[in-house]
Amino acid sequence: MPELGKYAVEVLSAYAASLALLAVLILLTLRRGRAARADLRRAEAEGNSDA
Amino acid sequence: MSIWTYANPVKFLALSTRVQPWLWAAASIAIGVGLVWGFFGTPDDFRQGSTVKIIYLHVPSALMAINAWFMMLVTSLIWLIRRHHVSALAAKAAAPVGVVMTLIALVTGAIWGQPMWGTWWAWDPRLTSFLILFLFYLGYIALWEAIEDPDTAADLTSILCLVGSVFAVLSRYAVQFWNQGLHQGTSVPVATGGRTVADVFWYPLLLSMIGFALLFVALVFYRTGTEIRIRRAAALRARAGRGL
């Protein structure tokens, strides 16, 4: 760990907030992507069963 | 092969599937190395102390906040002129990424500003134009969600994107337009190629900027694929509902 001196709280909180926001963005993106794939598979299956 | 080939959703998804593993890997490496190098391997600034380490997050996120809007502008114009659905969906897909980049730039800027300027916030031209850009992002996302017909939503959000581009330009050039306020001039002037950042800070910063740009592209590819699948599922159900 580098010596951050009197600004340690500012530097660490900037990194924590940024990485948390990026992590939330990536997780929500992946979750929505998986849900969309599953929903498309269902819609295609419904179409095939109707035919 | 023309770029318009990828206006076909199937061809776009095939390209996206091929390039995404490389994009995610390159983005992870560039951001990981850039941030670790910047955080652990660079010295304190003689005036700003260790707060200079915030630059590796603040500058790349601000850069992508503005460039995401420009990417949305280009794809919105393609939608308005050529009516390619993939371009409208790419603009829609980019907006949440842009809003997070803008939020990171605003938050890290406030955290950096407090010890350096003695305030979290000032109604400075660059800060204010960035806040307005953030609000435009929120408005853009809300407009997409508020309109049921996807083509109408694409039309109206494209117009909103054109209007918001004024603030994307202001966010980048506010310091030059109004020579006032707390925020310093850009550290990496694109037009002149000159820079005010010392090499020891510049190289990890450059790597971090490349990493954020790659992450943006990877996320937009992935999210556009998601939007295409959502649209396709809705079309299949609509067709089945009509008994076709």
Short mmCIF file of C-alpha atoms in Angstrom, two decimals:
data_model
loop_
_atom_site.label_atom_id
_atom_site.label_comp_id
_atom_site.label_asym_id
_atom_site.label_seq_id
_atom_site.Cartn_x
_atom_site.Cartn_y
_atom_site.Cartn_z
CA MET A 1 0.00 0.00 0.00
CA PRO A 2 1.46 3.38 -0.99
CA GLU A 3 1.77 6.14 1.60
CA LEU A 4 -1.19 8.40 0.82
CA GLY A 5 -0.61 10.87 3.66
CA LYS A 6 -3.36 13.27 4.69
CA TYR A 7 -5.37 12.63 1.50
CA ALA A 8 -5.80 8.89 2.04
CA VAL A 9 -9.57 9.12 2.62
CA GLU A 10 -10.11 11.16 -0.55
CA VAL A 11 -7.99 8.91 -2.78
CA LEU A 12 -9.38 5.64 -1.42
CA SER A 13 -12.99 6.85 -1.55
CA ALA A 14 -12.54 8.01 -5.18
CA TYR A 15 -11.24 4.54 -6.14
CA ALA A 16 -13.91 2.72 -4.12
CA ALA A 17 -16.78 4.78 -5.58
CA SER A 18 -15.52 4.47 -9.18
CA LEU A 19 -14.84 0.75 -9.04
CA ALA A 20 -18.20 0.14 -7.35
CA LEU A 21 -20.04 2.09 -10.07
CA LEU A 22 -18.19 0.19 -12.81
CA ALA A 23 -18.93 -3.14 -11.11
CA VAL A 24 -22.66 -2.33 -10.82
CA LEU A 25 -22.76 -1.28 -14.50
CA ILE A 26 -21.06 -4.49 -15.66
CA LEU A 27 -23.18 -6.76 -13.43
CA LEU A 28 -26.47 -5.15 -14.50
CA THR A 29 -25.38 -5.32 -18.15
CA LEU A 30 -24.57 -9.04 -17.89
CA ARG A 31 -27.77 -9.79 -15.97
CA ARG A 32 -29.96 -8.00 -18.55
CA GLY A 33 -28.07 -9.75 -21.36
CA ARG A 34 -28.66 -13.19 -19.85
CA ALA A 35 -32.35 -12.43 -19.29
CA ALA A 36 -32.73 -11.25 -22.91
CA ARG A 37 -31.08 -14.42 -24.27
CA ALA A 38 -33.37 -16.62 -22.15
CA ASP A 39 -36.45 -14.65 -23.19
CA LEU A 40 -35.54 -14.91 -26.89
CA ARG A 41 -35.10 -18.68 -26.53
CA ARG A 42 -38.57 -18.87 -24.93
CA ALA A 43 -40.12 -16.74 -27.69
CA GLU A 44 -38.51 -18.93 -30.38
CA ALA A 45 -39.73 -22.09 -28.61
CA GLU A 46 -43.28 -20.66 -28.36
CA GLY A 47 -43.13 -19.88 -32.09
CA ASN A 48 -41.99 -23.42 -32.93
CA SER A 49 -44.65 -25.05 -30.74
CA ASP A 50 -47.38 -22.90 -32.36
CA ALA A 51 -46.27 -23.83 -35.86
CA MET B 1 -16.96 -5.35 -47.12
CA SER B 2 -18.95 -2.19 -46.36
CA ILE B 3 -19.58 -0.99 -42.80
CA TRP B 4 -23.32 -1.01 -43.67
CA THR B 5 -23.12 -4.82 -43.73
CA TYR B 6 -23.29 -4.62 -39.94
CA ALA B 7 -26.61 -2.79 -40.09
CA ASN B 8 -27.94 -6.33 -40.50
CA PRO B 9 -28.62 -7.55 -36.92
CA VAL B 10 -27.47 -11.12 -37.66
CA LYS B 11 -24.17 -9.93 -39.12
CA PHE B 12 -23.75 -7.45 -36.25
CA LEU B 13 -24.29 -10.19 -33.66
CA ALA B 14 -21.78 -12.46 -35.45
CA LEU B 15 -19.15 -9.69 -35.44
CA SER B 16 -19.95 -8.80 -31.84
CA THR B 17 -19.57 -12.41 -30.69
CA ARG B 18 -16.21 -12.68 -32.47
CA VAL B 19 -14.61 -9.49 -31.12
CA GLN B 20 -16.05 -9.33 -27.61
CA PRO B 21 -13.68 -11.78 -25.85
CA TRP B 22 -10.71 -9.77 -27.18
CA LEU B 23 -12.28 -6.47 -26.19
CA TRP B 24 -13.09 -7.62 -22.62
CA ALA B 25 -9.61 -9.10 -22.19
CA ALA B 26 -7.81 -6.02 -23.56
CA ALA B 27 -9.99 -3.67 -21.48
CA SER B 28 -9.35 -5.66 -18.28
CA ILE B 29 -5.60 -5.72 -18.86
CA ALA B 30 -5.33 -2.03 -19.79
CA ILE B 31 -7.51 -0.81 -16.89
CA GLY B 32 -5.92 -3.24 -14.42
CA VAL B 33 -2.34 -2.36 -15.34
CA GLY B 34 -3.10 1.37 -15.73
CA LEU B 35 -4.78 1.69 -12.34
CA VAL B 36 -2.33 -0.53 -10.44
CA TRP B 37 0.63 1.27 -12.04
CA GLY B 38 -0.92 4.66 -11.32
CA PHE B 39 -1.93 3.84 -7.75
CA PHE B 40 1.16 1.93 -6.60
CA GLY B 41 3.89 2.95 -9.03
CA THR B 42 3.72 6.72 -9.34
CA PRO B 43 4.92 9.42 -6.93
CA ASP B 44 2.87 12.15 -5.28
CA ASP B 45 2.56 15.47 -7.09
CA PHE B 46 4.58 18.27 -5.48
CA ARG B 47 1.47 20.43 -5.09
CA GLN B 48 -1.48 18.03 -5.06
CA GLY B 49 0.11 15.27 -3.00
CA SER B 50 -1.42 11.81 -3.35
CA THR B 51 -4.71 13.21 -4.75
CA VAL B 52 -3.01 13.15 -8.17
CA LYS B 53 -3.79 9.40 -8.18
CA ILE B 54 -7.44 10.31 -8.79
CA ILE B 55 -6.41 11.42 -12.30
CA TYR B 56 -6.32 7.77 -13.47
CA LEU B 57 -10.07 7.53 -12.91
CA HIS B 58 -11.24 11.11 -13.40
CA VAL B 59 -9.71 11.87 -16.81
CA PRO B 60 -10.57 8.54 -18.53
CA SER B 61 -14.17 8.61 -17.26
CA ALA B 62 -14.63 12.27 -18.29
CA LEU B 63 -13.15 11.48 -21.71
CA MET B 64 -15.57 8.58 -22.21
CA ALA B 65 -18.54 10.57 -20.84
CA ILE B 66 -18.11 13.06 -23.69
CA ASN B 67 -17.10 10.54 -26.38
CA ALA B 68 -20.03 8.25 -25.53
CA TRP B 69 -22.37 11.12 -26.34
CA PHE B 70 -20.56 11.73 -29.64
CA MET B 71 -20.87 8.05 -30.49
CA MET B 72 -24.61 8.32 -29.72
CA LEU B 73 -24.77 11.42 -31.94
CA VAL B 74 -23.21 9.57 -34.90
CA THR B 75 -25.44 6.50 -34.51
CA SER B 76 -28.51 8.72 -34.01
CA LEU B 77 -27.73 10.56 -37.24
CA ILE B 78 -27.32 7.23 -39.03
CA TRP B 79 -30.76 6.23 -37.72
CA LEU B 80 -32.36 9.51 -38.81
CA ILE B 81 -30.78 9.41 -42.28
CA ARG B 82 -30.58 5.69 -43.16
CA ARG B 83 -33.10 4.11 -40.72
CA HIS B 84 -30.79 1.28 -39.63
CA HIS B 85 -32.29 -0.21 -36.46
CA VAL B 86 -28.95 -1.47 -35.16
CA SER B 87 -27.59 2.09 -35.04
CA ALA B 88 -30.58 3.32 -33.01
CA LEU B 89 -30.17 0.38 -30.63
CA ALA B 90 -26.43 1.06 -30.33
CA ALA B 91 -27.21 4.64 -29.25
CA LYS B 92 -29.71 3.31 -26.70
CA ALA B 93 -27.15 0.77 -25.48
CA ALA B 94 -24.43 3.41 -25.02
CA ALA B 95 -26.48 5.80 -22.86
CA PRO B 96 -26.31 3.90 -19.53
CA VAL B 97 -22.56 3.44 -20.02
CA GLY B 98 -22.21 7.16 -20.71
CA VAL B 99 -24.25 8.10 -17.66
CA VAL B 100 -22.05 5.96 -15.39
CA MET B 101 -18.89 7.48 -16.91
CA THR B 102 -20.32 10.98 -16.32
CA LEU B 103 -21.24 10.08 -12.74
CA ILE B 104 -17.72 8.74 -12.07
CA ALA B 105 -16.22 11.96 -13.50
CA LEU B 106 -18.52 14.11 -11.34
CA VAL B 107 -17.95 12.08 -8.14
CA THR B 108 -14.16 11.80 -8.50
CA GLY B 109 -14.03 15.49 -9.48
CA ALA B 110 -15.92 16.48 -6.32
CA ILE B 111 -13.72 14.27 -4.13
CA TRP B 112 -10.59 15.72 -5.78
CA GLY B 113 -11.92 19.28 -5.68
CA GLN B 114 -12.64 19.36 -1.96
CA PRO B 115 -9.01 19.22 -0.75
CA MET B 116 -7.58 21.16 -3.73
CA TRP B 117 -10.17 23.92 -4.18
CA GLY B 118 -11.72 23.84 -0.72
CA THR B 119 -15.15 22.95 -2.12
CA TRP B 120 -16.95 19.87 -3.43
CA TRP B 121 -18.73 21.84 -6.12
CA ALA B 122 -18.60 25.20 -7.88
CA TRP B 123 -20.79 26.60 -10.65
CA ASP B 124 -17.76 26.62 -12.90
CA PRO B 125 -18.36 26.40 -16.70
CA ARG B 126 -16.88 22.93 -17.10
CA LEU B 127 -18.48 21.46 -13.99
CA THR B 128 -21.86 22.97 -14.83
CA SER B 129 -21.80 21.79 -18.46
CA PHE B 130 -20.87 18.31 -17.23
CA LEU B 131 -23.79 18.31 -14.80
CA ILE B 132 -26.13 19.34 -17.64
CA LEU B 133 -24.66 16.54 -19.81
CA PHE B 134 -25.45 14.11 -16.95
CA LEU B 135 -29.05 15.36 -16.87
CA PHE B 136 -29.27 14.98 -20.66
CA TYR B 137 -28.17 11.36 -20.31
CA LEU B 138 -30.91 10.75 -17.73
CA GLY B 139 -33.48 12.48 -19.94
CA TYR B 140 -32.38 10.44 -22.95
CA ILE B 141 -32.75 7.13 -21.05
CA ALA B 142 -36.12 8.22 -19.60
CA LEU B 143 -37.40 9.15 -23.08
CA TRP B 144 -36.49 5.71 -24.48
CA GLU B 145 -38.38 4.08 -21.60
CA ALA B 146 -41.39 6.40 -21.83
CA ILE B 147 -42.32 5.72 -25.47
CA GLU B 148 -43.82 2.37 -26.39
CA ASP B 149 -43.27 2.41 -30.15
CA PRO B 150 -39.53 1.75 -30.67
CA ASP B 151 -39.22 3.68 -33.94
CA THR B 152 -40.89 6.76 -32.47
CA ALA B 153 -38.65 6.44 -29.40
CA ALA B 154 -35.59 6.22 -31.68
CA ASP B 155 -36.72 9.33 -33.60
CA LEU B 156 -37.34 11.46 -30.53
CA THR B 157 -34.24 10.34 -28.64
CA SER B 158 -32.15 11.07 -31.74
CA ILE B 159 -33.43 14.64 -31.76
CA LEU B 160 -32.70 14.93 -28.02
CA CYS B 161 -29.21 13.61 -28.71
CA LEU B 162 -28.62 16.32 -31.34
CA VAL B 163 -29.67 19.02 -28.84
CA GLY B 164 -27.57 17.51 -26.04
CA SER B 165 -24.51 17.52 -28.27
CA VAL B 166 -24.18 21.24 -27.58
CA PHE B 167 -23.45 20.39 -23.94
CA ALA B 168 -21.09 17.57 -24.88
CA VAL B 169 -19.08 20.14 -26.88
CA LEU B 170 -19.31 22.65 -24.03
CA SER B 171 -18.12 20.00 -21.55
CA ARG B 172 -14.95 19.57 -23.57
CA TYR B 173 -14.26 23.20 -24.51
CA ALA B 174 -15.88 25.15 -21.66
CA VAL B 175 -12.49 26.07 -20.23
CA GLN B 176 -11.45 27.66 -23.53
CA PHE B 177 -14.82 29.32 -24.21
CA TRP B 178 -14.98 31.00 -20.80
CA ASN B 179 -11.59 31.70 -19.38
CA GLN B 180 -12.84 31.56 -15.80
CA GLY B 181 -13.74 29.10 -13.08
CA LEU B 182 -11.83 26.68 -10.90
CA HIS B 183 -11.28 23.83 -13.32
CA GLN B 184 -7.92 23.79 -15.04
CA GLY B 185 -7.49 23.56 -18.79
CA THR B 186 -7.34 20.16 -20.41
CA SER B 187 -4.22 18.17 -19.55
CA VAL B 188 -4.22 16.36 -22.88
CA PRO B 189 -5.16 18.79 -25.68
CA VAL B 190 -6.20 16.62 -28.63
CA ALA B 191 -5.94 19.39 -31.24
CA THR B 192 -2.41 20.56 -30.41
CA GLY B 193 -1.03 17.20 -29.29
CA GLY B 194 0.73 18.97 -26.40
CA ARG B 195 0.22 18.00 -22.78
CA THR B 196 0.93 19.35 -19.33
CA VAL B 197 1.23 15.98 -17.57
CA ALA B 198 4.72 14.69 -16.72
CA ASP B 199 5.76 11.35 -18.27
CA VAL B 200 5.68 9.56 -14.92
CA PHE B 201 1.92 10.23 -14.66
CA TRP B 202 1.21 10.22 -18.41
CA TYR B 203 1.96 6.59 -19.30
CA PRO B 204 -0.33 4.96 -16.70
CA LEU B 205 -2.94 7.61 -17.52
CA LEU B 206 -2.73 6.77 -21.22
CA LEU B 207 -3.13 3.08 -20.44
CA SER B 208 -6.13 3.79 -18.25
CA MET B 209 -7.72 5.96 -20.98
CA ILE B 210 -7.23 3.16 -23.53
CA GLY B 211 -8.73 0.69 -21.04
CA PHE B 212 -11.83 2.83 -20.42
CA ALA B 213 -12.30 3.27 -24.18
CA LEU B 214 -12.05 -0.51 -24.74
CA LEU B 215 -14.44 -1.17 -21.85
CA PHE B 216 -16.91 1.27 -23.38
CA VAL B 217 -16.74 -0.49 -26.77
CA ALA B 218 -17.08 -3.94 -25.15
CA LEU B 219 -20.10 -2.82 -23.10
CA VAL B 220 -21.78 -1.17 -26.10
CA PHE B 221 -21.28 -4.28 -28.26
CA TYR B 222 -22.75 -6.47 -25.51
CA ARG B 223 -25.64 -4.14 -24.70
CA THR B 224 -26.51 -3.63 -28.38
CA GLY B 225 -26.72 -7.42 -28.73
CA THR B 226 -29.08 -7.47 -25.76
CA GLU B 227 -31.30 -4.79 -27.32
CA ILE B 228 -31.39 -6.71 -30.62
CA ARG B 229 -32.51 -9.89 -28.80
CA ILE B 230 -35.19 -8.00 -26.84
CA ARG B 231 -36.48 -6.49 -30.11
CA ARG B 232 -36.40 -9.90 -31.83
CA ALA B 233 -38.35 -11.60 -28.99
CA ALA B 234 -40.99 -8.83 -29.10
CA ALA B 235 -41.28 -9.19 -32.88
CA LEU B 236 -41.72 -12.98 -32.64
CA ARG B 237 -44.48 -12.59 -30.03
CA ALA B 238 -46.20 -9.87 -32.05
CA ARG B 239 -46.11 -12.10 -35.14
CA ALA B 240 -47.49 -15.07 -33.14
CA GLY B 241 -50.19 -12.80 -31.67
CA ARG B 242 -51.30 -11.80 -35.17
CA GLY B 243 -51.45 -15.49 -36.12
CA LEU B 244 -48.84 -15.12 -38.88
#
